[in-house]
Tab-separated table of C-alpha atoms in Angstrom:
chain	number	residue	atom	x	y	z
A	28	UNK	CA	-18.682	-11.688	11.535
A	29	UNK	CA	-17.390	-14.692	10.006
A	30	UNK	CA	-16.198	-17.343	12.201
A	31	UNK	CA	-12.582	-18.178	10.402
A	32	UNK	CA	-10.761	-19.580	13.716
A	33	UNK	CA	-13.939	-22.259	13.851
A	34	UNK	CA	-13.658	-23.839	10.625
A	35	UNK	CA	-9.742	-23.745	10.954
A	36	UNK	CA	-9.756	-27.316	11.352
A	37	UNK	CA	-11.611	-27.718	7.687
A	38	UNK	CA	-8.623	-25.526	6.762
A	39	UNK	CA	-5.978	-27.564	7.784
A	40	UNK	CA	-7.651	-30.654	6.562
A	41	UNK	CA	-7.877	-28.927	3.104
A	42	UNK	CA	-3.880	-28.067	3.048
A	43	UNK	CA	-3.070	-31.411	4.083
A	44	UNK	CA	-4.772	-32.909	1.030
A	45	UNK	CA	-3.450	-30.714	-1.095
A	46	UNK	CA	0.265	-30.871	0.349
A	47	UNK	CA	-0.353	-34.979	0.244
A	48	UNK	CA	-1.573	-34.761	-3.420
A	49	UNK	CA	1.609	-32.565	-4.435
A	50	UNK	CA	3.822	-35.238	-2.603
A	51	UNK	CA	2.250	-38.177	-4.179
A	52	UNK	CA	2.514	-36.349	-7.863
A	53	UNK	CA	6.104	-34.835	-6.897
A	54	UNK	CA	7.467	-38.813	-5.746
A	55	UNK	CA	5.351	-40.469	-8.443
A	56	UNK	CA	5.744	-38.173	-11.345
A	57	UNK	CA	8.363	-35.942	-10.811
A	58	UNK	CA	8.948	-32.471	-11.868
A	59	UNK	CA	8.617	-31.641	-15.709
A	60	UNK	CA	12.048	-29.276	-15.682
A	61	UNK	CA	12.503	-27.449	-18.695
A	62	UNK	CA	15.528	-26.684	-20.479
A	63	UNK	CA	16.742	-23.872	-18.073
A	64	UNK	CA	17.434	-26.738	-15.354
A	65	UNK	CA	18.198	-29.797	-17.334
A	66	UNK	CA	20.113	-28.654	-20.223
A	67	UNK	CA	19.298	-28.594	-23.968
A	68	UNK	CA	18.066	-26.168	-26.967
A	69	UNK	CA	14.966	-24.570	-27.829
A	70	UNK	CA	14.322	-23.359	-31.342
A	71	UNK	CA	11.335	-21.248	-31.942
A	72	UNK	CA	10.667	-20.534	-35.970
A	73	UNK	CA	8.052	-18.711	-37.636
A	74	UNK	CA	7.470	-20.747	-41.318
A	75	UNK	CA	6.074	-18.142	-42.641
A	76	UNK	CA	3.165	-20.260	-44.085
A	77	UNK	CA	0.982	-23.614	-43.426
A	78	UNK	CA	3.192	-26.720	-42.819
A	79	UNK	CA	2.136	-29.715	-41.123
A	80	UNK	CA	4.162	-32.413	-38.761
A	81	UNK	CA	5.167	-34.615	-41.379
A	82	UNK	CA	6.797	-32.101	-43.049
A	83	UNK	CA	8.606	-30.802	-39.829
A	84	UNK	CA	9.242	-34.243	-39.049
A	85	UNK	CA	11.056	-34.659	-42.302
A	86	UNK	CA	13.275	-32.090	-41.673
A	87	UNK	CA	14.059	-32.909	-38.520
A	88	UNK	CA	14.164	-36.454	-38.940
A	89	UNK	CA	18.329	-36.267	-40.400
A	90	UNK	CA	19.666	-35.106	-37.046
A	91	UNK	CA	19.863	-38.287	-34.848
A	92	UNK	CA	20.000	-35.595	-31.522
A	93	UNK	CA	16.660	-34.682	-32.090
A	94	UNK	CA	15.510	-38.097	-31.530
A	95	UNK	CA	12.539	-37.756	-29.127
A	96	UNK	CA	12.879	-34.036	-29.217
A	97	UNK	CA	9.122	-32.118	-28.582
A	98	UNK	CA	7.819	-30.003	-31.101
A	99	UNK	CA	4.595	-27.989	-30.311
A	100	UNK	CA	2.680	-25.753	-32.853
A	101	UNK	CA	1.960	-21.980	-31.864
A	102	UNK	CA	-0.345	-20.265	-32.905
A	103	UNK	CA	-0.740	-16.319	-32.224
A	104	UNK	CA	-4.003	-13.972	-33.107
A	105	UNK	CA	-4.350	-10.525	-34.156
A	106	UNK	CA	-6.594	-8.271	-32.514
A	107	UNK	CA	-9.537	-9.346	-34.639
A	108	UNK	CA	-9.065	-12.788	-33.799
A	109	UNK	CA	-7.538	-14.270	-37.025
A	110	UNK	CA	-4.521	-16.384	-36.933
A	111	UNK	CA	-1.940	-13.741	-37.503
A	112	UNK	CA	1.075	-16.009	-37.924
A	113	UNK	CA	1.575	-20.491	-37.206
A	114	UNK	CA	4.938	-20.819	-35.668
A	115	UNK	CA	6.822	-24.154	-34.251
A	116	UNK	CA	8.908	-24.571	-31.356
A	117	UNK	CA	11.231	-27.598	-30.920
A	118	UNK	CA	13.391	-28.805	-27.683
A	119	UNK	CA	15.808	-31.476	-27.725
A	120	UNK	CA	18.554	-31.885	-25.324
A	121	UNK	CA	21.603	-29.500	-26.286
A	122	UNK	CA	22.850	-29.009	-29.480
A	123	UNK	CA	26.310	-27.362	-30.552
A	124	UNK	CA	26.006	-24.081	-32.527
A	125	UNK	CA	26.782	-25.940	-35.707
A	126	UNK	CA	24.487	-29.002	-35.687
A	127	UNK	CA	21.820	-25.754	-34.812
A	128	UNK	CA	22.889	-23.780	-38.038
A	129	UNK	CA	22.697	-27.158	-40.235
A	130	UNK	CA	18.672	-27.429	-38.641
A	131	UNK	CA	17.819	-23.569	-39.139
A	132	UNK	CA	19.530	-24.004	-42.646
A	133	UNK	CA	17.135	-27.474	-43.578
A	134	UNK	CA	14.226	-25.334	-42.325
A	135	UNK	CA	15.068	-22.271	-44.864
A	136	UNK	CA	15.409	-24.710	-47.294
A	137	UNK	CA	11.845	-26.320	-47.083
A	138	UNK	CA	10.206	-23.080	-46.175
A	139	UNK	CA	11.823	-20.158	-47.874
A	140	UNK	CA	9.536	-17.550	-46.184
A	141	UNK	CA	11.236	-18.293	-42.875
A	142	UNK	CA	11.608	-15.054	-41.319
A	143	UNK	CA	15.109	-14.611	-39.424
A	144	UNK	CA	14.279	-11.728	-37.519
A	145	UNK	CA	10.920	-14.573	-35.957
A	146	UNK	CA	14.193	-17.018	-35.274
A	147	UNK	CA	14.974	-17.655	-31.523
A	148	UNK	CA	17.253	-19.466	-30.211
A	149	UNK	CA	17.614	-20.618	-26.796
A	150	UNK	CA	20.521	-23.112	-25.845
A	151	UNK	CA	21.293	-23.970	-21.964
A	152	UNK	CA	23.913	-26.219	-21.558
A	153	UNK	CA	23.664	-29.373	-18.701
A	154	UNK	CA	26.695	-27.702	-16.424
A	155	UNK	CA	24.845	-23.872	-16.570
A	156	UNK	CA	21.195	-25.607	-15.953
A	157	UNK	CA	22.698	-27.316	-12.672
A	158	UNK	CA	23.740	-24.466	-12.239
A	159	UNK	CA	20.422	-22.554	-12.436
A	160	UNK	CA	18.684	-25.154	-9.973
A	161	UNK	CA	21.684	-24.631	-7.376
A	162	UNK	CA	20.769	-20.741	-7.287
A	163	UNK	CA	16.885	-20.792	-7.293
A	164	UNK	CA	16.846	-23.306	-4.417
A	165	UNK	CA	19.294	-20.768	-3.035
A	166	UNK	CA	17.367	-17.442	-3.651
A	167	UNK	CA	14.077	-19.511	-1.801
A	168	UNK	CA	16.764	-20.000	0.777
A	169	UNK	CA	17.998	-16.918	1.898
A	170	UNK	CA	14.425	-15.284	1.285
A	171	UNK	CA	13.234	-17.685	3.714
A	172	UNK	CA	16.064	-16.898	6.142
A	173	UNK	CA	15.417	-12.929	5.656
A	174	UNK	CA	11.721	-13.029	6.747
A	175	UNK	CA	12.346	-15.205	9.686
A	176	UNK	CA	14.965	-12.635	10.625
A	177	UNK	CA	12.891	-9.579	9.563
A	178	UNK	CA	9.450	-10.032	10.721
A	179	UNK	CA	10.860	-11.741	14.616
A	180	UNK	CA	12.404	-8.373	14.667
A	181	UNK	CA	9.866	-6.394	13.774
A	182	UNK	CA	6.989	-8.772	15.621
A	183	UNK	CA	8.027	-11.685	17.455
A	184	UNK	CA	9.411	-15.026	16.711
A	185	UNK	CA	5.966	-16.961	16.503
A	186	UNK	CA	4.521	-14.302	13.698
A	187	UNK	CA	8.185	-15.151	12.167
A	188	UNK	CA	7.189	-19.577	12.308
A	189	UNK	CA	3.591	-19.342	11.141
A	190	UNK	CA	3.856	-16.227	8.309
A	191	UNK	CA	7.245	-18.790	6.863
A	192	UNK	CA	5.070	-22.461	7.137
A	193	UNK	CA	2.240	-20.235	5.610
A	194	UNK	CA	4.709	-19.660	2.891
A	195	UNK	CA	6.417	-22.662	2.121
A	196	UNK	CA	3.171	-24.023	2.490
A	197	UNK	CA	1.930	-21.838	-0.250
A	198	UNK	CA	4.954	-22.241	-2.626
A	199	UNK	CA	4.569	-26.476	-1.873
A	200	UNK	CA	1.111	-26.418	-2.966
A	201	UNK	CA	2.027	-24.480	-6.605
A	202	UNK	CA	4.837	-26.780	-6.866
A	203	UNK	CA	2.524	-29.433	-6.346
A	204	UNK	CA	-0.185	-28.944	-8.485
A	205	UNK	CA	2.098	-27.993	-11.256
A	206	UNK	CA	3.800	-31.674	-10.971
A	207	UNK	CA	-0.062	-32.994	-10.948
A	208	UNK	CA	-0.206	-31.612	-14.153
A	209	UNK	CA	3.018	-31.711	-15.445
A	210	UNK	CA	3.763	-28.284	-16.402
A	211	UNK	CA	7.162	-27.135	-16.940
A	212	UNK	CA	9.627	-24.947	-14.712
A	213	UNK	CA	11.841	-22.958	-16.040
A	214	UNK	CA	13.417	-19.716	-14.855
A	215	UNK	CA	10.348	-17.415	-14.792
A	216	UNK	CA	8.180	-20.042	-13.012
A	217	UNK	CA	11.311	-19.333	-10.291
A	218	UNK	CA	10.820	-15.995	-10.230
A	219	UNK	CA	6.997	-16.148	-9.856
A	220	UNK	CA	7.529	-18.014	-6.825
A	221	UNK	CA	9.687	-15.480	-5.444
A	222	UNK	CA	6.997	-13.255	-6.324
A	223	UNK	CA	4.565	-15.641	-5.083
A	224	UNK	CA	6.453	-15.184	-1.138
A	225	UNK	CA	6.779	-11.441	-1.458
A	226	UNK	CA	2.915	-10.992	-2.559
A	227	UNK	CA	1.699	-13.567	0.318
A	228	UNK	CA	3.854	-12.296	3.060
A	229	UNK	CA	2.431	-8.948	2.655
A	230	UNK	CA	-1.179	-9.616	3.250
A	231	UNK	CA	-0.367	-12.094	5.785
A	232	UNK	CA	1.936	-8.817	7.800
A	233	UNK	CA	-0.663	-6.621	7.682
A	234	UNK	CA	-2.947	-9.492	9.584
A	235	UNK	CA	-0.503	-10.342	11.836
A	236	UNK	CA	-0.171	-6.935	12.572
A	237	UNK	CA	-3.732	-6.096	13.581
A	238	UNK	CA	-3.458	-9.228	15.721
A	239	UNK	CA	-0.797	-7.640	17.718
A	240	UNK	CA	-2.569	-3.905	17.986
A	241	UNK	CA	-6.145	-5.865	19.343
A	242	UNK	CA	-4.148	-8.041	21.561
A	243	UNK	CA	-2.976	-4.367	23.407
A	244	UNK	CA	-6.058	-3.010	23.445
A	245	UNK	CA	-7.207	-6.247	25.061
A	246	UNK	CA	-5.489	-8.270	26.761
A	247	UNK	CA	-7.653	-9.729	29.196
A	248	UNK	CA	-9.475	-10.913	25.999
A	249	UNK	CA	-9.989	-14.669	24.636
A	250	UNK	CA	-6.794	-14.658	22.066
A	251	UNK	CA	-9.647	-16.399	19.336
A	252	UNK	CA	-11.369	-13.562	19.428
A	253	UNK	CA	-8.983	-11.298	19.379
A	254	UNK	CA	-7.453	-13.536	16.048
A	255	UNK	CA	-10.892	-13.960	14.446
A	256	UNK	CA	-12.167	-9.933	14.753
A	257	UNK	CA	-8.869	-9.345	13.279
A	258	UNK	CA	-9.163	-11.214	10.108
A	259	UNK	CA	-12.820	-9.924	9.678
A	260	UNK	CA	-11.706	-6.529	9.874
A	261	UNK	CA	-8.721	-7.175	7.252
A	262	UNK	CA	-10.965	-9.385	5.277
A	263	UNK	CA	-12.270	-6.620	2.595
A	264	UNK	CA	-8.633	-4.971	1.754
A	265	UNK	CA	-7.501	-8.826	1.620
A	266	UNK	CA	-10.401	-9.776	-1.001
A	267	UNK	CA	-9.649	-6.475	-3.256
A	268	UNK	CA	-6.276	-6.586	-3.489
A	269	UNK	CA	-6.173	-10.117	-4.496
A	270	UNK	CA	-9.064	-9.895	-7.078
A	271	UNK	CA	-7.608	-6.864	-8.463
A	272	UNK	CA	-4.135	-8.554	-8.618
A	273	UNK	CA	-5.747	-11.628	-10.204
A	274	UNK	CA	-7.947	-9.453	-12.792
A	275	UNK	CA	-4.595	-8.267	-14.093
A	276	UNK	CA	-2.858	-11.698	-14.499
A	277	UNK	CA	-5.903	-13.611	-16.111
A	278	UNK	CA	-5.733	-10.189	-18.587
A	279	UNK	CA	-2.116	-11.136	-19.190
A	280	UNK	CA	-2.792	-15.040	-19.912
A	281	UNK	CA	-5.433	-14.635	-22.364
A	282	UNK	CA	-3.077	-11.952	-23.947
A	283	UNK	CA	-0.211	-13.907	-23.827
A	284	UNK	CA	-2.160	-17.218	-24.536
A	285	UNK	CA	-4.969	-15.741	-27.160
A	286	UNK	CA	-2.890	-13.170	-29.489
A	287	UNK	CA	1.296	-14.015	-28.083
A	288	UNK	CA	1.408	-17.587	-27.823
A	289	UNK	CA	4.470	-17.265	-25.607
A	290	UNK	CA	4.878	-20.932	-23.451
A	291	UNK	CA	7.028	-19.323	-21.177
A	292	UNK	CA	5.260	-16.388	-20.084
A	293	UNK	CA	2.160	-18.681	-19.756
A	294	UNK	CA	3.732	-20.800	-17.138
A	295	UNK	CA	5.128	-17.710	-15.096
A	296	UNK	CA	0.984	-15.909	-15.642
A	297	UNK	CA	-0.434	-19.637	-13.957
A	298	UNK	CA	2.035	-19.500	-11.350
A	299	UNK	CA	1.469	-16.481	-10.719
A	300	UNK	CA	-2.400	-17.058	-10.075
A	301	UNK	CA	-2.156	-20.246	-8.337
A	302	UNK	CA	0.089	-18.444	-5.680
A	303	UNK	CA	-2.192	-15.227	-5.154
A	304	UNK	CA	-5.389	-17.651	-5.119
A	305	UNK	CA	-3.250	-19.694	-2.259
A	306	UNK	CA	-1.695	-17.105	-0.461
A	307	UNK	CA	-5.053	-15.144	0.319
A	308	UNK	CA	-6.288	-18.233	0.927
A	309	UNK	CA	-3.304	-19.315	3.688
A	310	UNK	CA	-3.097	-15.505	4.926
A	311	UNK	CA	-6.831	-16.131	6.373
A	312	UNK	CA	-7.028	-19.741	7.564
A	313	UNK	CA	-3.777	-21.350	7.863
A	314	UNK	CA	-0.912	-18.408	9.196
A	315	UNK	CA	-2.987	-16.652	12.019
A	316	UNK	CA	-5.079	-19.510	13.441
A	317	UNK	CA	-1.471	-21.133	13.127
A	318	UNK	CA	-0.203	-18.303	15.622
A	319	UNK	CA	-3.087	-19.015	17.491
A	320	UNK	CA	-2.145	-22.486	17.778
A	321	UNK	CA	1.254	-21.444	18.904
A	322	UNK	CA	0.210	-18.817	21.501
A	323	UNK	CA	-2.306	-21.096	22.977
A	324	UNK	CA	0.487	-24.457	23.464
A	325	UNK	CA	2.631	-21.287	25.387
A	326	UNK	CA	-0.370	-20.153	27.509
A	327	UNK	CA	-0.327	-24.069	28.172
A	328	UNK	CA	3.034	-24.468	28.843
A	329	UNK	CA	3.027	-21.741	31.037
A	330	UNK	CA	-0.011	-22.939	33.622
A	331	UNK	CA	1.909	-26.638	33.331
A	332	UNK	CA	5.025	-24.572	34.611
């Protein structure tokens, strides 16, 4: 039997370097917010043939708003592994609908095999993408407030405080290493954390709840014991169903990396990892020996009393 509840203290020293690191990146660096929170227009074209970034920045250069304005090359695959198509993606800060016609209209002009039906056009303006970052912090909220409410009802309040910091400690850390590295949120990186807390919380309940059905079977026992046996037993389903979860995603971002060459979806995939790597990880060190920690300062309270 592994001995999780001894090493709980390498645990916590982990998660508070990685928490630190995320604060130092998030005060230092900042968030990289993408168009969906800030504001502005994203333009994704498909040439149609080679081109190169002097030629794109030629076009480009006439329209004084797209000053600054990042333009990344995609490329997408076939199945045999050939480039199948070279595509360009540009985002400035918002454009009107006109000033985006006049662009798309330069671009046909240079490249005449510029397929329309490949043109996509994504425009957020700065009101709507305060907007956006109003609700998301919002949906976290009441998801938060939901769990606490749910799982002291269905357990008791202390499962409730140590499942929720194993949580937000999970979604800090994500947040964290993605301002490290300067990746960019945008809406589906919100709704893979939201994924992110429903995924963790699950493993982390079905813990908890072993906890509580050893703890009546023996209660004269040492509550470490009782904590550690309990991860042990859960440890196997735990392992599968995150490696089986995580064989699925990494499928997904070489798809959507190798043969799509979709930005967004790569960001939600990466997300998506990072949290199920971290949550499995928190559901076994840092939520029950967290419990533990609780139940013990109330055993200690009580023979103060």
């Amino acid at each position: 039997m592994i001995d999780f509840i001894g090493n709980r203290r390498k645990a916590y020293l982990v998660s508070t370097v990685l928490v630190l690191a995320g604060l130092v990146a998030l005060i230092v660096l900042g968030l990289n917010l993408g168009i969906d929170f800030t504001g502005g227009t994203v333009l994704h074209l498909n040439l149609g043939e080679d081109f190169s970034m002097e030629e794109v920045e030629d076009v480009i250069a006439p329209f004084e708003e797209l000053e600054g304005a990042a333009v990344q090359v995609v490329q997408s695959r076939d199945l045999s592994g050939d480039l199948a198509d070279e595509g360009l993606v540009i985002k400035s800060p918002y454009m009107e609908e006109e000033r985006r016609n006049e662009l798309v209209a330069s671009f046909q002009e240079r490249w005449p095999q510029l397929d329309p039906d490949d043109l996509r056009i994504e425009s957020v303006g700065p009101v709507i993408g305060g907007e956006l970052g109003r609700q998301a912090f919002l949906a976290l909220a009441v998801a938060v407030i939901l769990m606490i409410g749910y799982i002291t009802f269905r357990f008791e309040f202390k499962f409730a405080l140590a499942t929720i910091a194993a949580l937000l400690h999970n979604v800090f850390i994500v947040i964290g290493i993605f301002a490290i590295f300067q990746m960019e949120i945008n809406v589906p990186f919100v709704a893979a954390i939201l994924t992110v807390f429903g995924y963790s919380v699950n493993d982390t309940i079905v813990i908890m709840d072993r906890i509580r059905e050893n703890i009546k079977h023996r209660r004269k026992s040492d509550y470490a014991v009782v904590v550690n046996e309990s991860i042990n037993q859960n440890l196997v389903r735990s392992i599968n169903t995150s490696l089986t979860t995580l064989l699925v995603l990494i499928a997904l971002l070489v798809g959507f990396n190798y043969f799509i060459g979709s930005v967004d979806l790569i960001v939600f995939v990466i997300a998506l990892i990072l949290g199920v790597l971290i949550g499995t990880y928190s559901s076994i060190f840092i939520a029950s020996p967290l419990w533990l920690n609780l139940q013990d300062l109330k055993v200690m309270r009580k023979r103060a009393a």
